[in-house]
CSV table of C-alpha atoms in Angstrom, one decimal:
chain,number,residue,atom,x,y,z
A,1,MET,CA,0.0,0.0,0.0
A,2,THR,CA,1.2,3.5,-0.8
A,3,THR,CA,0.2,6.1,1.6
A,4,PHE,CA,0.6,9.8,0.9
A,5,ALA,CA,0.7,11.4,4.4
A,6,ALA,CA,0.6,15.2,4.5
A,7,SER,CA,3.4,16.7,6.5
A,8,MET,CA,1.4,19.9,6.8
A,9,VAL,CA,-1.8,21.5,5.6
A,10,PRO,CA,-2.5,25.1,4.5
A,11,ARG,CA,-2.9,27.5,7.4
A,12,ASP,CA,-3.0,31.0,6.0
A,13,LEU,CA,-2.9,34.1,8.3
A,14,PRO,CA,-6.1,36.2,8.4
A,15,GLY,CA,-6.1,39.7,6.9
A,16,SER,CA,-6.5,39.2,3.1
A,17,GLY,CA,-8.4,42.3,2.0
A,18,TRP,CA,-10.1,40.6,-0.9
A,19,TYR,CA,-11.7,38.1,1.5
A,20,GLU,CA,-12.3,40.5,4.4
A,21,ILE,CA,-14.3,43.1,2.4
A,22,LEU,CA,-16.8,40.4,1.4
A,23,PRO,CA,-20.0,39.6,3.4
A,24,ALA,CA,-19.5,36.8,5.9
A,25,PRO,CA,-19.9,33.4,4.2
A,26,PRO,CA,-22.5,30.8,5.2
A,27,ALA,CA,-21.3,28.3,7.9
A,28,PRO,CA,-18.9,25.9,6.3
A,29,ARG,CA,-20.0,22.3,5.4
A,30,VAL,CA,-17.3,20.1,7.0
A,31,LEU,CA,-16.7,16.5,6.0
A,32,GLU,CA,-17.9,14.2,8.8
A,33,GLY,CA,-18.2,10.5,8.7
A,34,ASP,CA,-17.4,8.2,5.7
A,35,ILE,CA,-18.5,9.0,2.2
A,36,SER,CA,-17.9,7.5,-1.2
A,37,ALA,CA,-17.6,9.3,-4.6
A,38,ASP,CA,-16.4,8.7,-8.1
A,39,TRP,CA,-14.1,11.6,-7.9
A,40,VAL,CA,-12.4,13.5,-5.0
A,41,VAL,CA,-10.7,16.8,-5.9
A,42,VAL,CA,-8.4,18.1,-3.1
A,43,GLY,CA,-8.2,21.9,-3.2
A,44,ALA,CA,-10.9,24.5,-4.1
A,45,GLY,CA,-8.8,27.1,-5.7
A,46,PHE,CA,-8.6,28.0,-9.4
A,47,ALA,CA,-7.3,24.6,-10.4
A,48,GLY,CA,-9.6,22.6,-8.2
A,49,LEU,CA,-12.8,24.3,-9.1
A,50,ALA,CA,-11.9,24.2,-12.8
A,51,ALA,CA,-11.2,20.5,-12.5
A,52,ALA,CA,-14.5,19.8,-10.7
A,53,ARG,CA,-16.5,21.8,-13.2
A,54,ARG,CA,-14.9,20.1,-16.2
A,55,LEU,CA,-15.5,16.7,-14.5
A,56,ALA,CA,-19.2,17.6,-14.1
A,57,GLN,CA,-19.3,18.5,-17.8
A,58,LEU,CA,-17.6,15.3,-18.9
A,59,ARG,CA,-19.1,12.8,-16.4
A,60,ASP,CA,-22.6,13.9,-15.9
A,61,GLY,CA,-24.1,11.7,-13.2
A,62,ASP,CA,-20.8,10.9,-11.5
A,63,LYS,CA,-20.5,11.9,-7.8
A,64,ILE,CA,-17.8,14.6,-7.4
A,65,VAL,CA,-16.5,15.7,-4.1
A,66,VAL,CA,-14.3,18.8,-3.5
A,67,LEU,CA,-12.3,19.2,-0.3
A,68,ASP,CA,-10.6,22.3,0.9
A,69,ALA,CA,-8.5,22.7,4.1
A,70,GLN,CA,-9.7,26.3,4.7
A,71,PRO,CA,-12.8,28.4,4.0
A,72,VAL,CA,-13.2,28.7,0.2
A,73,GLY,CA,-11.5,31.9,-1.0
A,74,PHE,CA,-9.5,32.4,2.2
A,75,GLY,CA,-6.4,30.7,1.0
A,76,SER,CA,-3.9,31.4,-1.8
A,77,ALA,CA,-6.6,31.7,-4.6
A,78,GLY,CA,-8.2,34.6,-2.8
A,79,ARG,CA,-4.8,36.3,-2.0
A,80,ASN,CA,-3.4,37.1,-5.4
A,81,SER,CA,-3.6,40.3,-7.4
A,82,GLY,CA,-6.5,39.1,-9.6
A,83,PHE,CA,-4.9,39.3,-13.0
A,84,MET,CA,-5.9,36.9,-15.7
A,85,ILE,CA,-3.1,37.8,-18.2
A,86,ASP,CA,-3.4,36.6,-21.7
A,87,LEU,CA,0.1,37.6,-22.9
A,88,PRO,CA,3.5,36.2,-22.0
A,89,HIS,CA,4.3,36.8,-18.4
A,90,GLU,CA,7.6,35.1,-17.7
A,91,LEU,CA,8.7,36.4,-14.3
A,92,ASN,CA,12.2,34.9,-14.7
A,93,SER,CA,12.9,37.2,-17.6
A,94,GLU,CA,13.9,40.9,-17.6
A,95,ASN,CA,10.7,42.0,-19.3
A,96,TYR,CA,8.2,39.2,-19.2
A,97,ALA,CA,9.1,37.9,-22.7
A,98,GLY,CA,10.1,34.4,-23.7
A,99,GLY,CA,10.7,32.7,-27.0
A,100,LEU,CA,8.4,33.5,-29.8
A,101,GLU,CA,6.9,30.1,-30.4
A,102,ALA,CA,6.7,29.3,-26.7
A,103,ASP,CA,4.9,32.6,-26.1
A,104,ARG,CA,2.5,32.0,-28.9
A,105,GLU,CA,1.5,28.7,-27.3
A,106,GLN,CA,1.2,30.3,-23.9
A,107,ILE,CA,-1.0,33.0,-25.3
A,108,ALA,CA,-3.4,30.4,-26.8
A,109,MET,CA,-3.5,28.5,-23.4
A,110,ASN,CA,-4.0,31.7,-21.4
A,111,ARG,CA,-6.9,32.7,-23.7
A,112,ALA,CA,-8.5,29.3,-23.4
A,113,ALA,CA,-8.4,29.7,-19.6
A,114,ILE,CA,-10.0,33.2,-19.9
A,115,ASP,CA,-12.7,31.7,-22.1
A,116,PHE,CA,-13.3,29.0,-19.5
A,117,ALA,CA,-13.6,31.6,-16.7
A,118,ARG,CA,-15.9,33.7,-18.9
A,119,GLU,CA,-18.2,30.8,-19.1
A,120,VAL,CA,-18.1,30.4,-15.4
A,121,VAL,CA,-19.0,34.1,-14.9
A,122,ALA,CA,-21.9,33.8,-17.3
A,123,GLU,CA,-23.2,30.5,-15.8
A,124,TYR,CA,-23.1,31.7,-12.2
A,125,GLY,CA,-23.7,35.4,-12.5
A,126,LEU,CA,-20.3,36.7,-11.4
A,127,SER,CA,-19.9,39.7,-13.7
A,128,ASP,CA,-19.4,42.0,-10.7
A,129,CYS,CA,-16.0,40.5,-9.9
A,130,PHE,CA,-14.9,39.9,-13.5
A,131,ASN,CA,-13.7,43.0,-15.5
A,132,PRO,CA,-12.3,42.4,-19.1
A,133,CYS,CA,-10.7,45.9,-19.0
A,134,GLY,CA,-7.1,45.0,-20.0
A,135,LYS,CA,-4.0,46.0,-18.0
A,136,TYR,CA,-1.4,48.7,-17.9
A,137,HIS,CA,2.4,48.4,-17.6
A,138,GLY,CA,4.1,51.3,-15.9
A,139,ALA,CA,7.7,52.3,-15.8
A,140,SER,CA,9.2,54.9,-13.3
A,141,ASN,CA,12.9,54.8,-14.3
A,142,ALA,CA,15.3,54.2,-17.2
A,143,HIS,CA,15.6,50.5,-16.4
A,144,GLY,CA,11.8,50.1,-16.5
A,145,LEU,CA,11.5,52.1,-19.7
A,146,LYS,CA,14.1,49.9,-21.4
A,147,ALA,CA,12.3,46.8,-20.3
A,148,LEU,CA,9.0,48.2,-21.5
A,149,ALA,CA,10.4,49.0,-24.9
A,150,GLU,CA,11.7,45.5,-25.2
A,151,PHE,CA,8.4,44.0,-24.3
A,152,GLU,CA,6.6,46.2,-26.8
A,153,ARG,CA,9.0,45.1,-29.6
A,154,HIS,CA,8.3,41.5,-28.5
A,155,LEU,CA,4.5,42.1,-28.8
A,156,GLY,CA,5.1,43.5,-32.3
A,157,ARG,CA,6.9,40.4,-33.3
A,158,LEU,CA,4.0,38.3,-31.9
A,159,GLY,CA,1.5,40.4,-33.8
A,160,GLU,CA,-0.3,41.4,-30.5
A,161,PRO,CA,-1.9,44.8,-30.1
A,162,TYR,CA,-0.8,47.3,-27.6
A,163,GLU,CA,-1.0,51.1,-27.0
A,164,HIS,CA,2.1,53.0,-26.0
A,165,LEU,CA,1.5,55.6,-23.3
A,166,ASP,CA,3.5,58.6,-22.1
A,167,ALA,CA,3.7,60.1,-18.7
A,168,ALA,CA,0.6,62.3,-19.3
A,169,ASP,CA,-1.5,59.3,-20.4
A,170,LEU,CA,-0.7,57.4,-17.3
A,171,ARG,CA,-1.4,60.4,-15.1
A,172,ARG,CA,-4.8,60.8,-16.7
A,173,ILE,CA,-5.6,57.1,-16.1
A,174,THR,CA,-4.1,56.6,-12.7
A,175,GLY,CA,-4.1,60.1,-11.2
A,176,THR,CA,-0.4,59.9,-10.2
A,177,SER,CA,2.6,61.5,-12.0
A,178,PHE,CA,4.9,58.7,-10.7
A,179,TYR,CA,5.2,56.9,-14.0
A,180,LEU,CA,7.4,58.1,-16.9
A,181,GLY,CA,5.8,55.9,-19.5
A,182,GLY,CA,3.8,52.7,-20.0
A,183,SER,CA,1.7,50.6,-22.3
A,184,TYR,CA,-1.8,49.2,-22.4
A,185,THR,CA,-2.7,45.7,-23.6
A,186,PRO,CA,-6.5,44.9,-24.0
A,187,GLY,CA,-6.7,41.2,-23.4
A,188,ALA,CA,-6.3,40.8,-19.6
A,189,VAL,CA,-9.2,40.3,-17.2
A,190,ILE,CA,-9.2,41.7,-13.7
A,191,LEU,CA,-10.9,39.7,-10.9
A,192,GLN,CA,-11.8,40.3,-7.3
A,193,PRO,CA,-10.2,36.9,-6.7
A,194,ALA,CA,-11.9,35.9,-3.4
A,195,ALA,CA,-15.3,36.9,-4.7
A,196,TYR,CA,-14.8,35.0,-7.9
A,197,ILE,CA,-13.6,31.9,-6.1
A,198,ARG,CA,-16.5,32.0,-3.6
A,199,GLY,CA,-19.0,32.6,-6.3
A,200,PHE,CA,-17.6,29.9,-8.5
A,201,ALA,CA,-17.8,27.4,-5.6
A,202,GLN,CA,-21.3,28.4,-4.6
A,203,GLY,CA,-22.5,28.0,-8.2
A,204,LEU,CA,-20.7,24.7,-8.7
A,205,SER,CA,-22.1,23.3,-5.4
A,206,ARG,CA,-25.3,22.6,-7.3
A,207,GLN,CA,-23.4,19.9,-9.2
A,208,VAL,CA,-20.7,18.8,-6.7
A,209,ALA,CA,-20.4,18.2,-3.0
A,210,LEU,CA,-18.1,20.8,-1.5
A,211,TYR,CA,-16.6,20.5,2.0
A,212,GLU,CA,-14.6,23.3,3.7
A,213,ASN,CA,-12.3,23.2,6.7
A,214,SER,CA,-11.6,19.6,5.7
A,215,PRO,CA,-7.9,19.2,5.2
A,216,VAL,CA,-6.7,15.9,3.7
A,217,TRP,CA,-4.2,14.3,6.0
A,218,GLU,CA,-3.6,11.1,4.2
A,219,ILE,CA,-4.3,9.4,0.9
A,220,GLN,CA,-4.3,5.6,0.9
A,221,THR,CA,-4.1,3.6,-2.3
A,222,ASP,CA,-4.4,0.0,-1.1
A,223,GLY,CA,-7.6,-1.7,-2.3
A,224,GLY,CA,-9.0,1.5,-3.8
A,225,LEU,CA,-8.4,5.1,-3.0
A,226,LYS,CA,-9.3,6.7,0.3
A,227,VAL,CA,-8.7,10.2,1.6
A,228,ILE,CA,-8.6,10.8,5.3
A,229,THR,CA,-9.6,14.1,6.9
A,230,PRO,CA,-9.8,15.1,10.6
A,231,GLN,CA,-13.4,14.2,11.0
A,232,GLY,CA,-14.2,11.9,8.1
A,233,SER,CA,-13.0,10.0,5.1
A,234,GLY,CA,-13.9,9.5,1.5
A,235,ARG,CA,-13.5,6.5,-0.8
A,236,ALA,CA,-13.0,7.5,-4.4
A,237,GLY,CA,-12.6,6.1,-7.9
A,238,LYS,CA,-10.0,8.7,-8.7
A,239,VAL,CA,-8.3,11.6,-6.8
A,240,ILE,CA,-7.2,14.9,-8.2
A,241,LEU,CA,-4.7,16.9,-6.2
A,242,THR,CA,-4.9,20.7,-7.0
A,243,VAL,CA,-3.0,22.0,-4.0
A,244,ASN,CA,-0.2,23.8,-5.9
A,245,GLY,CA,3.0,23.8,-3.7
A,246,HIS,CA,1.4,21.6,-1.1
A,247,LEU,CA,1.9,18.7,-3.5
A,248,GLU,CA,5.3,18.5,-1.8
A,249,SER,CA,3.5,18.2,1.6
A,250,PHE,CA,2.3,14.8,0.4
A,251,GLY,CA,5.8,13.8,-0.6
A,252,LEU,CA,5.2,14.6,-4.3
A,253,PHE,CA,7.8,16.4,-6.5
A,254,ALA,CA,10.1,16.5,-3.5
A,255,ARG,CA,13.1,18.9,-3.8
A,256,ARG,CA,11.6,20.2,-7.1
A,257,LEU,CA,9.3,23.1,-6.0
A,258,LEU,CA,10.1,26.6,-4.9
A,259,HIS,CA,7.8,28.1,-2.3
A,260,ILE,CA,7.6,31.9,-2.4
A,261,PHE,CA,5.3,34.3,-0.6
A,262,THR,CA,4.2,37.6,-2.2
A,263,TYR,CA,2.6,40.3,-0.1
A,264,ALA,CA,-0.1,43.0,-0.5
A,265,SER,CA,-1.8,45.8,1.3
A,266,MET,CA,-5.2,47.3,0.7
A,267,THR,CA,-6.4,50.7,1.8
A,268,GLN,CA,-9.6,51.8,3.3
A,269,ALA,CA,-12.2,53.1,0.8
A,270,MET,CA,-11.3,56.6,-0.3
A,271,SER,CA,-13.4,59.5,0.9
A,272,ASP,CA,-15.0,61.9,-1.6
A,273,ARG,CA,-12.2,64.4,-0.9
A,274,GLN,CA,-9.5,61.7,-1.7
A,275,ILE,CA,-11.3,60.6,-4.8
A,276,ARG,CA,-11.3,64.2,-6.1
A,277,ALA,CA,-7.6,64.6,-5.1
A,278,LEU,CA,-6.6,61.5,-7.0
A,279,GLY,CA,-8.7,61.9,-10.1
A,280,GLY,CA,-8.0,59.3,-12.8
A,281,GLU,CA,-10.2,56.5,-14.0
A,282,LYS,CA,-12.7,54.7,-11.7
A,283,GLU,CA,-11.0,51.2,-11.9
A,284,TRP,CA,-7.6,50.2,-13.3
A,285,ALA,CA,-4.8,47.7,-12.8
A,286,LEU,CA,-1.1,48.2,-13.5
A,287,ILE,CA,1.8,45.9,-13.4
A,288,PRO,CA,5.4,47.1,-13.2
A,289,ALA,CA,7.7,47.2,-16.3
A,290,ASP,CA,10.2,45.3,-14.2
A,291,PRO,CA,8.7,42.0,-13.1
A,292,MET,CA,10.0,42.5,-9.5
A,293,GLY,CA,8.4,46.0,-9.1
A,294,THR,CA,5.1,47.1,-7.6
A,295,THR,CA,1.7,46.0,-8.9
A,296,VAL,CA,-1.1,48.6,-8.2
A,297,ARG,CA,-4.8,48.4,-8.5
A,298,ARG,CA,-7.6,50.8,-8.0
A,299,THR,CA,-10.8,48.9,-7.2
A,300,ARG,CA,-14.3,49.8,-8.2
A,301,ASP,CA,-15.1,50.4,-4.5
A,302,ASN,CA,-12.3,53.1,-4.4
A,303,ARG,CA,-9.5,51.3,-2.6
A,304,ILE,CA,-5.8,51.1,-3.6
A,305,VAL,CA,-4.0,47.8,-3.5
A,306,ILE,CA,-0.2,47.7,-3.5
A,307,ARG,CA,1.6,44.4,-4.0
A,308,ASN,CA,5.3,43.9,-3.9
A,309,SER,CA,8.0,42.1,-1.9
A,310,VAL,CA,8.7,38.4,-2.0
A,311,THR,CA,10.2,36.0,0.5
A,312,PHE,CA,11.5,32.4,0.0
A,313,ASN,CA,9.7,30.3,2.5
A,314,PRO,CA,10.5,26.6,2.0
A,315,GLN,CA,8.3,25.8,5.1
A,316,LYS,CA,5.3,27.0,3.0
A,317,ALA,CA,4.2,29.4,5.7
A,318,THR,CA,4.7,33.1,6.5
A,319,ASN,CA,4.4,35.0,9.8
A,320,ASP,CA,3.2,38.3,11.2
A,321,ALA,CA,6.7,39.7,11.3
A,322,GLN,CA,7.2,39.1,7.6
A,323,VAL,CA,3.8,40.6,6.7
A,324,ALA,CA,4.6,43.7,8.8
A,325,LYS,CA,8.1,44.1,7.3
A,326,CYS,CA,6.7,43.9,3.8
A,327,GLY,CA,3.8,46.2,4.8
A,328,ARG,CA,6.4,48.9,5.6
A,329,GLN,CA,7.7,48.6,2.0
A,330,HIS,CA,4.1,48.9,0.8
A,331,ASP,CA,3.7,52.1,2.7
A,332,ARG,CA,6.8,53.5,1.1
A,333,SER,CA,5.7,52.5,-2.4
A,334,PHE,CA,2.2,53.9,-1.8
A,335,ALA,CA,3.6,57.2,-0.5
A,336,ALA,CA,5.8,57.6,-3.6
A,337,ARG,CA,2.9,57.1,-5.9
A,338,PHE,CA,0.0,58.8,-4.1
A,339,PRO,CA,1.3,61.8,-2.1
A,340,MET,CA,-2.1,63.5,-2.7
A,341,LEU,CA,-3.9,60.8,-0.7
A,342,THR,CA,-3.0,62.0,2.8
A,343,GLY,CA,-4.8,60.3,5.6
A,344,LEU,CA,-5.7,57.2,3.6
A,345,GLU,CA,-4.6,54.3,5.8
A,346,MET,CA,-4.0,50.6,5.0
A,347,ALA,CA,-6.9,48.5,6.2
A,348,TYR,CA,-5.5,45.0,5.4
A,349,ARG,CA,-2.2,43.4,4.9
A,350,TRP,CA,-1.5,39.8,3.9
A,351,GLY,CA,0.8,37.3,2.3
A,352,GLY,CA,0.0,34.5,-0.2
A,353,LEU,CA,1.9,31.4,-1.2
A,354,LEU,CA,2.9,30.7,-4.8
A,355,CYS,CA,4.9,27.9,-6.3
A,356,ALA,CA,7.4,27.8,-9.0
A,357,SER,CA,10.0,25.5,-10.7
A,358,THR,CA,13.4,26.6,-11.9
A,359,ASN,CA,12.4,25.5,-15.5
A,360,SER,CA,9.0,27.2,-15.3
A,361,VAL,CA,7.0,24.0,-15.8
A,362,PRO,CA,4.0,22.7,-13.9
A,363,ALA,CA,3.8,19.6,-11.7
A,364,PHE,CA,1.2,17.8,-13.8
A,365,GLY,CA,0.1,14.3,-14.6
A,366,GLU,CA,-0.9,10.9,-13.2
A,367,ILE,CA,1.2,10.3,-10.1
A,368,GLU,CA,0.0,6.8,-9.3
A,369,LYS,CA,-2.8,4.8,-10.7
A,370,GLY,CA,-5.9,6.9,-10.2
A,371,VAL,CA,-4.1,9.8,-8.5
A,372,PHE,CA,-3.6,12.9,-10.6
A,373,ALA,CA,-1.9,16.3,-9.8
A,374,ALA,CA,-2.0,19.8,-11.2
A,375,GLY,CA,0.1,22.3,-9.3
A,376,CYS,CA,3.2,24.5,-9.5
A,377,GLN,CA,1.6,27.4,-11.5
A,378,ASN,CA,4.8,29.4,-11.6
A,379,ALA,CA,3.3,32.6,-10.1
A,380,LEU,CA,0.4,32.7,-12.6
A,381,GLY,CA,-2.1,30.8,-10.6
A,382,VAL,CA,-5.2,32.5,-12.0
A,383,CYS,CA,-4.7,31.7,-15.7
A,384,LYS,CA,-2.5,28.6,-15.4
A,385,GLY,CA,-4.4,27.2,-12.4
A,386,THR,CA,-7.7,27.5,-14.3
A,387,PHE,CA,-6.1,26.0,-17.4
A,388,HIS,CA,-4.3,23.1,-15.8
A,389,GLY,CA,-7.3,22.3,-13.6
A,390,LYS,CA,-9.4,21.9,-16.8
A,391,LEU,CA,-6.7,19.8,-18.4
A,392,ILE,CA,-6.1,17.5,-15.5
A,393,ALA,CA,-9.8,16.6,-15.5
A,394,GLU,CA,-9.6,15.8,-19.2
A,395,LEU,CA,-6.5,13.7,-18.7
A,396,ALA,CA,-8.2,11.8,-15.9
A,397,THR,CA,-11.3,11.1,-18.0
A,398,GLY,CA,-9.3,10.0,-21.1
A,399,GLN,CA,-9.9,13.0,-23.3
A,400,GLN,CA,-7.4,14.1,-26.0
A,401,SER,CA,-6.5,17.5,-27.3
A,402,ASP,CA,-3.5,19.4,-28.6
A,403,PHE,CA,-3.4,21.5,-25.4
A,404,LEU,CA,-3.3,18.4,-23.3
A,405,SER,CA,-0.7,16.7,-25.4
A,406,LYS,CA,1.6,19.8,-25.1
A,407,VAL,CA,1.2,20.1,-21.3
A,408,ALA,CA,1.6,16.4,-20.7
A,409,ALA,CA,4.8,16.3,-22.8
A,410,LEU,CA,6.5,19.0,-20.7
A,411,ALA,CA,9.5,18.0,-18.7
A,412,ALA,CA,9.1,17.5,-14.9
A,413,PRO,CA,10.2,20.3,-12.6
A,414,LYS,CA,13.9,20.3,-12.2
A,415,ARG,CA,15.6,19.0,-9.0
A,416,LEU,CA,16.7,21.8,-6.8
A,417,PRO,CA,20.2,22.2,-5.2
A,418,PRO,CA,20.7,20.8,-1.7
A,419,GLU,CA,20.4,23.0,1.4
A,420,PRO,CA,21.8,25.3,2.6
A,421,PHE,CA,22.8,26.3,-1.0
A,422,LEU,CA,19.2,26.4,-2.1
A,423,SER,CA,17.9,28.8,0.5
A,424,ILE,CA,21.0,31.1,0.4
A,425,GLY,CA,20.9,31.2,-3.4
A,426,ALA,CA,17.2,31.8,-3.6
A,427,ARG,CA,17.2,34.6,-1.1
A,428,LEU,CA,20.1,36.3,-2.7
A,429,HIS,CA,18.5,36.1,-6.1
A,430,LEU,CA,15.2,37.6,-4.9
A,431,TRP,CA,17.0,40.3,-3.0
A,432,HIS,CA,19.1,41.2,-6.1
A,433,GLN,CA,16.1,41.2,-8.4
A,434,GLN,CA,14.1,43.5,-6.1
A,435,LYS,CA,17.1,45.9,-5.8
A,436,LYS,CA,17.4,46.0,-9.6
A,437,ALA,CA,13.8,47.1,-9.9
A,438,GLY,CA,14.8,50.4,-8.2
A,439,SER,CA,12.0,52.9,-8.1
A,440,ASP,CA,9.6,50.5,-9.8
A,441,LEU,CA,9.5,48.9,-6.4
């Protein structure tokens, strides 16, 4: 018998603004006692919900169970910046660009994920948290302007549309004179991530059985598949693991996954005076020209979200001290961009876990007979999580497609260097990349 025992389960700190500004959710349904199902999906984030929905489409009549260790929307899926980016977004590069053919393939996959999400929004009435408004890139220094120009040339070679913006354009859009130049690309979608995930789960619960606060401690494979939770268990025909970096917690892809936290702060809602002082458009989303710079969003309820700072946390957990330290950087970044917003305080601060591999590939495929995994979304969990969740359901049900063939043929995540070289090298690399971003941070 093979037993996959979890060394830890997700335990995120409270404070995620996307989650906290929502109405209180209904009391969670916790798995208690023993159940049986045709399918058990572990993880109710972008990948898990996409997998469950695709299973419901392909296997009408099958019993599908989704388990999450925390309240839906509370974990990593509800803690990101909410960008569904259709274009290349390689964070290991200087300017997001990769090879032409690889980027063309990635664009097609990203747009397939956006189309899938658009169907979810239409089916479950989630248009309030889904805005196909495109995204801005902003540069605040010579290094950022150079990276921006390189990315625009790359988009031209790809035949993708963009609009070049000068400082006045960005000031008109964002209200701040911080940026020297930028560009606009129309294909991105902006989410309120926690609202989208909660709404997706609520709509899907008409077709699947969803249990929250039900972490999977163990998966047994002898004589059929069985998952064990603190208060119950479930026998399953097949199990799909969509827990991103926590695949390693089950002993899978050991020493191949990088666990990184990113951090964000969200302000109070602006007063009428502050709205007039800022000006600009009602809602917008901007990523930095340098991939390690500061992402900024203005939400439709008149809040500002600042996201920057990363830490390498191989233990897959952060702490209050790290959140507070990164929050101080957020305050500096906010003050540099919005000096006119005096008195606007940060209301929420949080960190969220992402997973990456050194060769930028997912952890994807059939791990053992009947046990499938889709994780390691390489810092692009919204689009890639959605896409890989859909594909893993198709793989598990025997479907075939060009997309599935391409993803299934990817190499496995590369093995990482031994400790202490890994931690020393990773932390030095992240420190250097953030320093290089300069004022874009």
